[in-house]
Amino acid sequence: MNSDLTTGCPRRISILGSTGSIGKSTIDLIERDPDAYHVVALTANGSAEALAAQAIALKAEVAVVADPAAFVRLKEALAGSGIEAAAGPDAVREAAAREADWVMAAIVGAAGLEPTLAAVERGATVALANKECLVCAGDLFMAEVKRYGATLLPVDSEHNAIFQVFDFDRKDRIEKILLTASGGPFRDWSRDQMAVATPEQAIAHPNWSMGAKISVDSASMFNKGLEFIEAHHIFGLGADRIEILVHPQSVVHSMVAYVDGSVLAQLGSPDMRTPIAYSLAWPDRMVAPVPRLDFAALGRLDFRAPDPERFPAIRIVREALERGGGAPTAMNAANEVAVDRFLNREVGFLDIPVVVEETIEEIMSGPLGTQTVDRLDAVRAVDSEARIVAARRSARRRFAAA
Ligand SMILES: NC(=O)c1ccc[n+]([C@@H]2O[C@H](COP(=O)([O-])OP(=O)(O)OC[C@H]3O[C@@H](n4cnc5c(N)ncnc54)[C@H](OP(=O)(O)O)[C@@H]3O)[C@@H](O)[C@H]2O)c1
């Protein structure tokens, strides 16, 4: 039973992005102990019918689609249920701001920033899956977490692993953190092979089952780059104290190295229900229905340094972080656009880092290049300009290839 330990009442929870991969895994855990939770809000983008089915099954108070065009379908699917329906980005933000003890932030992309901030501003406990929030507006986001006394629990498996073994009281005794990366489906592919990779090949992750965008990010290793910035903000460490290691088995989810030579790691099966369960039960622990590790069957764990030639994303992200200002915001927006174009077969897989790098360069050498992004309107300005630039750059590459 994971009800509120102090009152014994069901915990009030909301799930932003409930129809996605993380959202569904969260619901899988909640449905195993339904009396322990009262579901306040569930949100999606356009998956109205799936959202309505979840809302009815979980007796949610409100269901919201971000895409206004999906509202009629949501209304129809919820007819007679007594569940409130709403649509549009403002309604998603309002749903996130409703009184809930625990909010899962699992919208994909920068679209998750403002709803997640709405939960932060209420001082909620926020289980953060949406890494793009921290990439596009890390300083602003962390300042708001501090200002409103929100509790941030990282859900990304690497950051959740680090969180479990990171001694926040003795941070000066930490030498570095080691972020592990599976290497994705193209881990051993040549650049020539990657040049003709299809979206189907890119989303076929060898270890994890995830949404399309993060799967492509894993294939390009932009995902590890985004996580690098995410780790920098959550754990307050400089780039020189964050190392990336390829670990094909995805069993060691990340590690913390201390000054005495000790390295603490968190291990587990590659199943997001473990970090979600950790954040749901925190500071307690709950039973999670995940496959247990069998070390004898596993036999070995491998590690190697990432290859910067085949995977330029890590260098691009490091440089964006060093550059500061709007560079990470532009990088994130450009990556979202380029991934979308790749999934729609409009650009090739290797065009993704090129579009991202060109976009950062154009934004940072233009009028927005000197802008700080410590306010929401500044983040929005860089984000939307970078999307325009990235769309133009993507179209150019498409015509060049045609
Ligand atoms: N999947 C994983 O294993 C994993 C692991 C670590 C971190 N994460 C992070 O968690 C986040 C979610 O990943 P995911 O794999 O669960 O993604 P996903 O399967 O694509 O689901 C995304 C969710 O966000 C909703 N959404 C999409 N665009 C939106 C918009 N503009 N406004 C509001 N809602 C929107 C989607 O609704 P519709 O269904 O209606 O489109 C869906 O509910 C990402 O930031 C990802 O990097 C994921």
GROMACS .gro file of C-alpha atoms and ligand atoms in nm:
model
  450
    1MET     CA    1   0.000   0.000   0.000
    2ASN     CA    2   0.150   0.330  -0.108
    3SER     CA    3  -0.115   0.566   0.028
    4ASP     CA    4  -0.009   0.880   0.213
    5LEU     CA    5   0.189   0.745   0.508
    6THR     CA    6   0.086   1.028   0.739
    7THR     CA    7  -0.289   1.028   0.670
    8GLY     CA    8  -0.354   0.682   0.527
    9CYS     CA    9  -0.558   0.859   0.254
   10PRO     CA   10  -0.507   0.775  -0.113
   11ARG     CA   11  -0.231   0.987  -0.264
   12ARG     CA   12  -0.350   1.246  -0.511
   13ILE     CA   13  -0.153   1.201  -0.831
   14SER     CA   14  -0.146   1.344  -1.183
   15ILE     CA   15   0.022   1.206  -1.494
   16LEU     CA   16   0.125   1.449  -1.768
   17GLY     CA   17   0.174   1.249  -2.088
   18SER     CA   18  -0.024   0.950  -1.959
   19THR     CA   19  -0.071   0.793  -2.305
   20GLY     CA   20   0.303   0.767  -2.372
   21SER     CA   21   0.551   0.497  -2.283
   22ILE     CA   22   0.637   0.641  -1.938
   23GLY     CA   23   0.273   0.732  -1.875
   24LYS     CA   24   0.158   0.377  -1.943
   25SER     CA   25   0.431   0.226  -1.723
   26THR     CA   26   0.323   0.461  -1.443
   27ILE     CA   27  -0.038   0.350  -1.483
   28ASP     CA   28   0.071  -0.013  -1.483
   29LEU     CA   29   0.212   0.040  -1.132
   30ILE     CA   30  -0.087   0.237  -1.007
   31GLU     CA   31  -0.339  -0.018  -1.132
   32ARG     CA   32  -0.176  -0.282  -0.914
   33ASP     CA   33  -0.286  -0.092  -0.602
   34PRO     CA   34  -0.575   0.131  -0.716
   35ASP     CA   35  -0.709   0.210  -0.367
   36ALA     CA   36  -0.379   0.376  -0.279
   37TYR     CA   37  -0.421   0.652  -0.539
   38HIS     CA   38  -0.669   0.918  -0.631
   39VAL     CA   39  -0.600   1.027  -0.989
   40VAL     CA   40  -0.649   1.400  -1.036
   41ALA     CA   41  -0.543   1.475  -1.394
   42LEU     CA   42  -0.432   1.279  -1.700
   43THR     CA   43  -0.306   1.455  -2.013
   44ALA     CA   44  -0.214   1.366  -2.372
   45ASN     CA   45  -0.163   1.544  -2.701
   46GLY     CA   46  -0.402   1.396  -2.958
   47SER     CA   47  -0.467   1.040  -2.833
   48ALA     CA   48  -0.819   1.125  -2.715
   49GLU     CA   49  -0.967   0.775  -2.707
   50ALA     CA   50  -0.670   0.621  -2.525
   51LEU     CA   51  -0.673   0.907  -2.275
   52ALA     CA   52  -1.047   0.871  -2.213
   53ALA     CA   53  -1.010   0.496  -2.156
   54GLN     CA   54  -0.735   0.560  -1.899
   55ALA     CA   55  -0.939   0.832  -1.728
   56ILE     CA   56  -1.245   0.609  -1.700
   57ALA     CA   57  -1.044   0.311  -1.573
   58LEU     CA   58  -0.866   0.524  -1.312
   59LYS     CA   59  -1.169   0.745  -1.224
   60ALA     CA   60  -0.967   1.058  -1.294
   61GLU     CA   61  -1.110   1.401  -1.215
   62VAL     CA   62  -1.004   1.557  -1.544
   63ALA     CA   63  -0.864   1.449  -1.882
   64VAL     CA   64  -0.695   1.702  -2.108
   65VAL     CA   65  -0.569   1.690  -2.466
   66ALA     CA   66  -0.315   1.953  -2.572
   67ASP     CA   67  -0.435   1.942  -2.932
   68PRO     CA   68  -0.765   2.135  -2.953
   69ALA     CA   69  -0.860   1.933  -3.263
   70ALA     CA   70  -0.888   1.623  -3.041
   71PHE     CA   71  -1.137   1.782  -2.799
   72VAL     CA   72  -1.459   1.661  -2.966
   73ARG     CA   73  -1.329   1.302  -2.971
   74LEU     CA   74  -1.230   1.329  -2.604
   75LYS     CA   75  -1.573   1.469  -2.508
   76GLU     CA   76  -1.750   1.191  -2.695
   77ALA     CA   77  -1.532   0.920  -2.544
   78LEU     CA   78  -1.594   1.056  -2.193
   79ALA     CA   79  -1.970   1.109  -2.239
   80GLY     CA   80  -2.166   0.994  -1.936
   81SER     CA   81  -1.855   0.930  -1.725
   82GLY     CA   82  -1.876   1.252  -1.524
   83ILE     CA   83  -1.508   1.315  -1.597
   84GLU     CA   84  -1.419   1.670  -1.691
   85ALA     CA   85  -1.268   1.719  -2.038
   86ALA     CA   86  -1.056   2.008  -2.159
   87ALA     CA   87  -0.823   2.094  -2.447
   88GLY     CA   88  -0.534   2.320  -2.542
   89PRO     CA   89  -0.189   2.393  -2.396
   90ASP     CA   90  -0.336   2.628  -2.131
   91ALA     CA   91  -0.571   2.353  -2.013
   92VAL     CA   92  -0.275   2.112  -1.984
   93ARG     CA   93  -0.097   2.372  -1.770
   94GLU     CA   94  -0.406   2.421  -1.554
   95ALA     CA   95  -0.440   2.045  -1.509
   96ALA     CA   96  -0.077   2.029  -1.397
   97ALA     CA   97  -0.145   2.306  -1.147
   98ARG     CA   98  -0.431   2.116  -0.977
   99GLU     CA   99  -0.373   2.007  -0.622
  100ALA     CA  100  -0.187   1.675  -0.637
  101ASP     CA  101   0.078   1.528  -0.406
  102TRP     CA  102   0.276   1.366  -0.686
  103VAL     CA  103   0.300   1.462  -1.052
  104MET     CA  104   0.459   1.248  -1.322
  105ALA     CA  105   0.609   1.482  -1.584
  106ALA     CA  106   0.619   1.259  -1.893
  107ILE     CA  107   0.525   1.484  -2.183
  108VAL     CA  108   0.783   1.453  -2.459
  109GLY     CA  109   0.988   1.755  -2.565
  110ALA     CA  110   0.995   2.122  -2.473
  111ALA     CA  111   0.613   2.113  -2.475
  112GLY     CA  112   0.649   1.964  -2.126
  113LEU     CA  113   0.826   2.266  -1.981
  114GLU     CA  114   0.535   2.492  -1.889
  115PRO     CA  115   0.304   2.219  -1.751
  116THR     CA  116   0.592   2.081  -1.543
  117LEU     CA  117   0.671   2.430  -1.416
  118ALA     CA  118   0.305   2.468  -1.317
  119ALA     CA  119   0.342   2.164  -1.089
  120VAL     CA  120   0.674   2.295  -0.957
  121GLU     CA  121   0.515   2.630  -0.873
  122ARG     CA  122   0.267   2.449  -0.648
  123GLY     CA  123   0.560   2.299  -0.456
  124ALA     CA  124   0.455   1.948  -0.562
  125THR     CA  125   0.665   1.635  -0.568
  126VAL     CA  126   0.754   1.610  -0.935
  127ALA     CA  127   0.874   1.283  -1.084
  128LEU     CA  128   1.068   1.417  -1.381
  129ALA     CA  129   1.089   1.202  -1.693
  130ASN     CA  130   1.083   1.497  -1.935
  131LYS     CA  131   1.454   1.575  -1.970
  132GLU     CA  132   1.395   1.842  -2.235
  133CYS     CA  133   1.267   2.075  -1.956
  134LEU     CA  134   1.615   2.084  -1.809
  135VAL     CA  135   1.791   2.104  -2.142
  136CYS     CA  136   1.596   2.401  -2.276
  137ALA     CA  137   1.556   2.590  -1.948
  138GLY     CA  138   1.773   2.424  -1.683
  139ASP     CA  139   1.874   2.733  -1.484
  140LEU     CA  140   1.521   2.871  -1.480
  141PHE     CA  141   1.370   2.531  -1.394
  142MET     CA  142   1.608   2.458  -1.105
  143ALA     CA  143   1.564   2.812  -0.969
  144GLU     CA  144   1.185   2.760  -0.965
  145VAL     CA  145   1.223   2.422  -0.791
  146LYS     CA  146   1.423   2.598  -0.519
  147ARG     CA  147   1.196   2.902  -0.499
  148TYR     CA  148   0.874   2.700  -0.454
  149GLY     CA  149   1.025   2.422  -0.242
  150ALA     CA  150   0.922   2.154  -0.491
  151THR     CA  151   1.069   1.805  -0.460
  152LEU     CA  152   1.233   1.686  -0.780
  153LEU     CA  153   1.272   1.311  -0.826
  154PRO     CA  154   1.457   1.211  -1.142
  155VAL     CA  155   1.289   0.931  -1.337
  156ASP     CA  156   1.532   0.900  -1.626
  157SER     CA  157   1.697   0.569  -1.536
  158GLU     CA  158   2.051   0.715  -1.529
  159HIS     CA  159   1.961   1.010  -1.308
  160ASN     CA  160   1.743   0.796  -1.089
  161ALA     CA  161   2.040   0.560  -1.046
  162ILE     CA  162   2.272   0.848  -0.956
  163PHE     CA  163   2.011   0.994  -0.721
  164GLN     CA  164   2.002   0.662  -0.534
  165VAL     CA  165   2.380   0.663  -0.465
  166PHE     CA  166   2.463   1.035  -0.463
  167ASP     CA  167   2.562   1.175  -0.125
  168PHE     CA  168   2.409   1.524  -0.143
  169ASP     CA  169   2.557   1.610   0.202
  170ARG     CA  170   2.910   1.530   0.090
  171LYS     CA  171   2.908   1.654  -0.264
  172ASP     CA  172   3.267   1.772  -0.227
  173ARG     CA  173   3.364   1.406  -0.176
  174ILE     CA  174   3.228   1.315  -0.519
  175GLU     CA  175   3.486   1.308  -0.796
  176LYS     CA  176   3.252   1.251  -1.088
  177ILE     CA  177   2.941   1.081  -1.208
  178LEU     CA  178   2.947   0.820  -1.483
  179LEU     CA  179   2.645   0.821  -1.712
  180THR     CA  180   2.602   0.489  -1.888
  181ALA     CA  181   2.464   0.459  -2.242
  182SER     CA  182   2.349   0.146  -2.422
  183GLY     CA  183   2.487   0.291  -2.747
  184GLY     CA  184   2.146   0.237  -2.911
  185PRO     CA  185   2.066   0.027  -3.218
  186PHE     CA  186   2.354   0.176  -3.422
  187ARG     CA  187   2.619   0.120  -3.157
  188ASP     CA  188   2.836  -0.087  -3.394
  189TRP     CA  189   2.721   0.060  -3.724
  190SER     CA  190   2.953   0.247  -3.962
  191ARG     CA  191   2.871   0.602  -4.078
  192ASP     CA  192   2.792   0.460  -4.423
  193GLN     CA  193   2.533   0.230  -4.270
  194MET     CA  194   2.387   0.511  -4.059
  195ALA     CA  195   2.360   0.734  -4.368
  196VAL     CA  196   2.085   0.508  -4.504
  197ALA     CA  197   1.923   0.413  -4.171
  198THR     CA  198   1.542   0.410  -4.170
  199PRO     CA  199   1.314   0.537  -3.890
  200GLU     CA  200   1.211   0.175  -3.823
  201GLN     CA  201   1.575   0.078  -3.764
  202ALA     CA  202   1.638   0.383  -3.546
  203ILE     CA  203   1.343   0.320  -3.314
  204ALA     CA  204   1.425  -0.050  -3.270
  205HIS     CA  205   1.617  -0.007  -2.946
  206PRO     CA  206   1.801  -0.324  -2.839
  207ASN     CA  207   1.724  -0.296  -2.464
  208TRP     CA  208   1.451  -0.041  -2.389
  209SER     CA  209   1.096   0.003  -2.512
  210MET     CA  210   1.035   0.379  -2.542
  211GLY     CA  211   0.855   0.652  -2.738
  212ALA     CA  212   0.972   0.734  -3.093
  213LYS     CA  213   1.154   1.060  -3.016
  214ILE     CA  214   1.371   0.928  -2.732
  215SER     CA  215   1.440   0.612  -2.935
  216VAL     CA  216   1.582   0.818  -3.223
  217ASP     CA  217   1.773   1.027  -2.968
  218SER     CA  218   1.924   0.705  -2.831
  219ALA     CA  219   2.027   0.599  -3.180
  220SER     CA  220   2.202   0.933  -3.247
  221MET     CA  221   2.329   0.953  -2.886
  222PHE     CA  222   2.168   1.296  -2.854
  223ASN     CA  223   1.977   1.129  -2.572
  224LYS     CA  224   2.300   1.087  -2.377
  225GLY     CA  225   2.388   1.446  -2.458
  226LEU     CA  226   2.052   1.568  -2.326
  227GLU     CA  227   2.107   1.355  -2.016
  228PHE     CA  228   2.450   1.511  -1.973
  229ILE     CA  229   2.286   1.855  -1.941
  230GLU     CA  230   2.008   1.707  -1.726
  231ALA     CA  231   2.270   1.563  -1.488
  232HIS     CA  232   2.457   1.893  -1.477
  233HIS     CA  233   2.142   2.071  -1.354
  234ILE     CA  234   2.005   1.805  -1.117
  235PHE     CA  235   2.334   1.728  -0.944
  236GLY     CA  236   2.500   2.068  -0.981
  237LEU     CA  237   2.826   1.931  -1.123
  238GLY     CA  238   3.042   2.093  -1.391
  239ALA     CA  239   3.086   1.927  -1.729
  240ASP     CA  240   3.435   1.811  -1.630
  241ARG     CA  241   3.282   1.592  -1.357
  242ILE     CA  242   3.038   1.408  -1.584
  243GLU     CA  243   3.165   1.118  -1.794
  244ILE     CA  244   2.976   0.912  -2.051
  245LEU     CA  245   3.042   0.540  -2.086
  246VAL     CA  246   2.892   0.297  -2.335
  247HIS     CA  247   2.755  -0.008  -2.155
  248PRO     CA  248   2.569  -0.232  -2.402
  249GLN     CA  249   2.382  -0.446  -2.146
  250SER     CA  250   2.196  -0.149  -1.982
  251VAL     CA  251   2.221  -0.313  -1.640
  252VAL     CA  252   2.441  -0.059  -1.460
  253HIS     CA  253   2.217   0.244  -1.492
  254SER     CA  254   2.487   0.491  -1.384
  255MET     CA  255   2.755   0.539  -1.118
  256VAL     CA  256   2.903   0.788  -0.875
  257ALA     CA  257   3.280   0.791  -0.815
  258TYR     CA  258   3.401   0.917  -0.475
  259VAL     CA  259   3.739   1.068  -0.381
  260ASP     CA  260   3.851   0.752  -0.196
  261GLY     CA  261   3.827   0.546  -0.515
  262SER     CA  262   3.487   0.391  -0.430
  263VAL     CA  263   3.238   0.375  -0.714
  264LEU     CA  264   2.870   0.327  -0.622
  265ALA     CA  265   2.630   0.205  -0.886
  266GLN     CA  266   2.262   0.120  -0.914
  267LEU     CA  267   2.183  -0.190  -1.119
  268GLY     CA  268   1.859  -0.336  -1.246
  269SER     CA  269   1.681  -0.476  -1.549
  270PRO     CA  270   1.620  -0.224  -1.828
  271ASP     CA  271   1.258  -0.160  -1.728
  272MET     CA  272   1.139   0.194  -1.655
  273ARG     CA  273   0.899   0.064  -1.391
  274THR     CA  274   1.192   0.045  -1.148
  275PRO     CA  275   1.282   0.417  -1.153
  276ILE     CA  276   0.911   0.508  -1.172
  277ALA     CA  277   0.838   0.287  -0.869
  278TYR     CA  278   1.131   0.446  -0.686
  279SER     CA  279   0.991   0.794  -0.747
  280LEU     CA  280   0.636   0.685  -0.663
  281ALA     CA  281   0.729   0.527  -0.329
  282TRP     CA  282   1.010   0.767  -0.235
  283PRO     CA  283   1.141   0.789   0.037
  284ASP     CA  284   1.007   0.437   0.088
  285ARG     CA  285   1.032   0.153  -0.165
  286MET     CA  286   0.755  -0.050  -0.325
  287VAL     CA  287   0.735  -0.387  -0.500
  288ALA     CA  288   0.781  -0.347  -0.876
  289PRO     CA  289   0.682  -0.622  -1.121
  290VAL     CA  290   1.008  -0.609  -1.317
  291PRO     CA  291   1.231  -0.899  -1.424
  292ARG     CA  292   1.496  -0.964  -1.158
  293LEU     CA  293   1.863  -0.962  -1.256
  294ASP     CA  294   2.025  -1.302  -1.291
  295PHE     CA  295   2.396  -1.229  -1.262
  296ALA     CA  296   2.507  -1.582  -1.337
  297ALA     CA  297   2.307  -1.579  -1.660
  298LEU     CA  298   2.433  -1.229  -1.741
  299GLY     CA  299   2.794  -1.343  -1.703
  300ARG     CA  300   2.964  -1.015  -1.791
  301LEU     CA  301   2.922  -0.639  -1.802
  302ASP     CA  302   3.104  -0.441  -2.073
  303PHE     CA  303   3.206  -0.077  -2.082
  304ARG     CA  304   3.380   0.140  -2.342
  305ALA     CA  305   3.424   0.505  -2.429
  306PRO     CA  306   3.180   0.652  -2.684
  307ASP     CA  307   3.308   0.704  -3.039
  308PRO     CA  308   3.303   1.079  -3.113
  309GLU     CA  309   3.351   1.029  -3.488
  310ARG     CA  310   3.042   0.816  -3.543
  311PHE     CA  311   2.837   0.997  -3.275
  312PRO     CA  312   2.908   1.372  -3.292
  313ALA     CA  313   2.603   1.449  -3.073
  314ILE     CA  314   2.798   1.429  -2.747
  315ARG     CA  315   3.052   1.687  -2.865
  316ILE     CA  316   2.773   1.914  -2.996
  317VAL     CA  317   2.592   1.902  -2.662
  318ARG     CA  318   2.909   1.959  -2.458
  319GLU     CA  319   2.991   2.262  -2.671
  320ALA     CA  320   2.636   2.397  -2.636
  321LEU     CA  321   2.657   2.365  -2.258
  322GLU     CA  322   2.996   2.540  -2.253
  323ARG     CA  323   2.864   2.816  -2.475
  324GLY     CA  324   2.572   2.870  -2.239
  325GLY     CA  325   2.297   3.130  -2.294
  326GLY     CA  326   2.043   3.007  -2.547
  327ALA     CA  327   2.272   2.744  -2.703
  328PRO     CA  328   2.124   2.441  -2.517
  329THR     CA  329   1.770   2.574  -2.581
  330ALA     CA  330   1.844   2.609  -2.954
  331MET     CA  331   2.010   2.269  -2.958
  332ASN     CA  332   1.708   2.102  -2.800
  333ALA     CA  333   1.457   2.271  -3.033
  334ALA     CA  334   1.665   2.193  -3.343
  335ASN     CA  335   1.697   1.829  -3.238
  336GLU     CA  336   1.319   1.800  -3.191
  337VAL     CA  337   1.260   1.941  -3.540
  338ALA     CA  338   1.531   1.727  -3.704
  339VAL     CA  339   1.408   1.408  -3.534
  340ASP     CA  340   1.054   1.484  -3.647
  341ARG     CA  341   1.173   1.538  -4.006
  342PHE     CA  342   1.374   1.214  -3.991
  343LEU     CA  343   1.071   1.019  -3.861
  344ASN     CA  344   0.874   1.165  -4.155
  345ARG     CA  345   1.153   1.053  -4.395
  346GLU     CA  346   1.227   1.413  -4.492
  347VAL     CA  347   1.593   1.407  -4.387
  348GLY     CA  348   1.847   1.131  -4.335
  349PHE     CA  349   1.967   1.006  -3.998
  350LEU     CA  350   2.307   1.174  -4.034
  351ASP     CA  351   2.137   1.504  -4.118
  352ILE     CA  352   2.015   1.530  -3.758
  353PRO     CA  353   2.347   1.643  -3.599
  354VAL     CA  354   2.421   1.866  -3.899
  355VAL     CA  355   2.087   2.049  -3.867
  356VAL     CA  356   2.137   2.083  -3.492
  357GLU     CA  357   2.489   2.221  -3.521
  358GLU     CA  358   2.399   2.462  -3.801
  359THR     CA  359   2.097   2.587  -3.605
  360ILE     CA  360   2.298   2.651  -3.288
  361GLU     CA  361   2.554   2.840  -3.495
  362GLU     CA  362   2.292   3.055  -3.668
  363ILE     CA  363   2.104   3.136  -3.348
  364MET     CA  364   2.415   3.212  -3.145
  365SER     CA  365   2.563   3.439  -3.410
  366GLY     CA  366   2.233   3.631  -3.445
  367PRO     CA  367   2.050   3.879  -3.221
  368LEU     CA  368   1.937   3.604  -2.978
  369GLY     CA  369   2.295   3.488  -2.930
  370THR     CA  370   2.363   3.728  -2.647
  371GLN     CA  371   2.031   3.666  -2.471
  372THR     CA  372   2.019   3.499  -2.130
  373VAL     CA  373   1.743   3.239  -2.092
  374ASP     CA  374   1.653   3.287  -1.727
  375ARG     CA  375   1.295   3.393  -1.806
  376LEU     CA  376   1.021   3.196  -1.978
  377ASP     CA  377   0.968   3.454  -2.254
  378ALA     CA  378   1.340   3.441  -2.340
  379VAL     CA  379   1.330   3.059  -2.353
  380ARG     CA  380   1.023   3.074  -2.577
  381ALA     CA  381   1.190   3.327  -2.810
  382VAL     CA  382   1.503   3.115  -2.861
  383ASP     CA  383   1.302   2.792  -2.884
  384SER     CA  384   1.066   2.921  -3.153
  385GLU     CA  385   1.337   3.092  -3.358
  386ALA     CA  386   1.550   2.777  -3.346
  387ARG     CA  387   1.254   2.571  -3.471
  388ILE     CA  388   1.218   2.804  -3.771
  389VAL     CA  389   1.590   2.787  -3.847
  390ALA     CA  390   1.601   2.408  -3.803
  391ALA     CA  391   1.299   2.361  -4.033
  392ARG     CA  392   1.470   2.573  -4.300
  393ARG     CA  393   1.800   2.389  -4.259
  394SER     CA  394   1.620   2.052  -4.276
  395ALA     CA  395   1.441   2.153  -4.597
  396ARG     CA  396   1.775   2.256  -4.749
  397ARG     CA  397   1.928   1.917  -4.673
  398ARG     CA  398   1.624   1.746  -4.818
  399PHE     CA  399   1.652   1.939  -5.146
  400ALA     CA  400   2.027   1.881  -5.154
  401ALA     CA  401   1.970   1.506  -5.122
  402ALA     CA  402   1.689   1.496  -5.383
  403LIG     N1  403   1.021   0.606  -2.261
  403LIG     C1  404   1.123   0.593  -2.179
  403LIG     O1  405   1.163   0.481  -2.146
  403LIG     C2  406   1.189   0.715  -2.120
  403LIG     C3  407   1.299   0.698  -2.035
  403LIG     C4  408   1.356   0.811  -1.977
  403LIG     C5  409   1.308   0.937  -2.004
  403LIG     N2  410   1.202   0.951  -2.089
  403LIG     C6  411   1.153   1.085  -2.120
  403LIG     O2  412   1.016   1.092  -2.084
  403LIG     C7  413   0.946   1.177  -2.174
  403LIG     C8  414   0.832   1.095  -2.235
  403LIG     O3  415   0.889   0.991  -2.313
  403LIG     P1  416   0.799   0.875  -2.375
  403LIG     O4  417   0.895   0.778  -2.435
  403LIG     O5  418   0.700   0.828  -2.274
  403LIG     O6  419   0.726   0.955  -2.493
  403LIG     P2  420   0.599   0.911  -2.577
  403LIG     O7  421   0.575   0.766  -2.565
  403LIG     O8  422   0.616   0.970  -2.711
  403LIG     O9  423   0.478   0.987  -2.500
  403LIG     C9  424   0.473   1.126  -2.495
  403LIG    C10  425   0.351   1.173  -2.420
  403LIG    O10  426   0.345   1.317  -2.431
  403LIG    C11  427   0.223   1.356  -2.497
  403LIG     N3  428   0.251   1.471  -2.581
  403LIG    C12  429   0.318   1.472  -2.699
  403LIG     N4  430   0.327   1.598  -2.747
  403LIG    C13  431   0.262   1.677  -2.658
  403LIG    C14  432   0.232   1.817  -2.653
  403LIG     N5  433   0.272   1.900  -2.751
  403LIG     N6  434   0.164   1.864  -2.547
  403LIG    C15  435   0.122   1.781  -2.449
  403LIG     N7  436   0.145   1.648  -2.449
  403LIG    C16  437   0.215   1.597  -2.552
  403LIG    C17  438   0.182   1.233  -2.576
  403LIG    O11  439   0.043   1.235  -2.607
  403LIG     P3  440  -0.016   1.154  -2.737
  403LIG    O12  441  -0.014   1.009  -2.700
  403LIG    O13  442  -0.152   1.208  -2.750
  403LIG    O14  443   0.074   1.187  -2.851
  403LIG    C18  444   0.219   1.123  -2.478
  403LIG    O15  445   0.125   1.114  -2.375
  403LIG    C19  446   1.049   1.225  -2.276
  403LIG    O16  447   1.096   1.350  -2.236
  403LIG    C20  448   1.160   1.122  -2.267
  403LIG    O17  449   1.287   1.174  -2.300
  403LIG    C21  450   1.142   0.843  -2.146
   0.00000   0.00000   0.00000
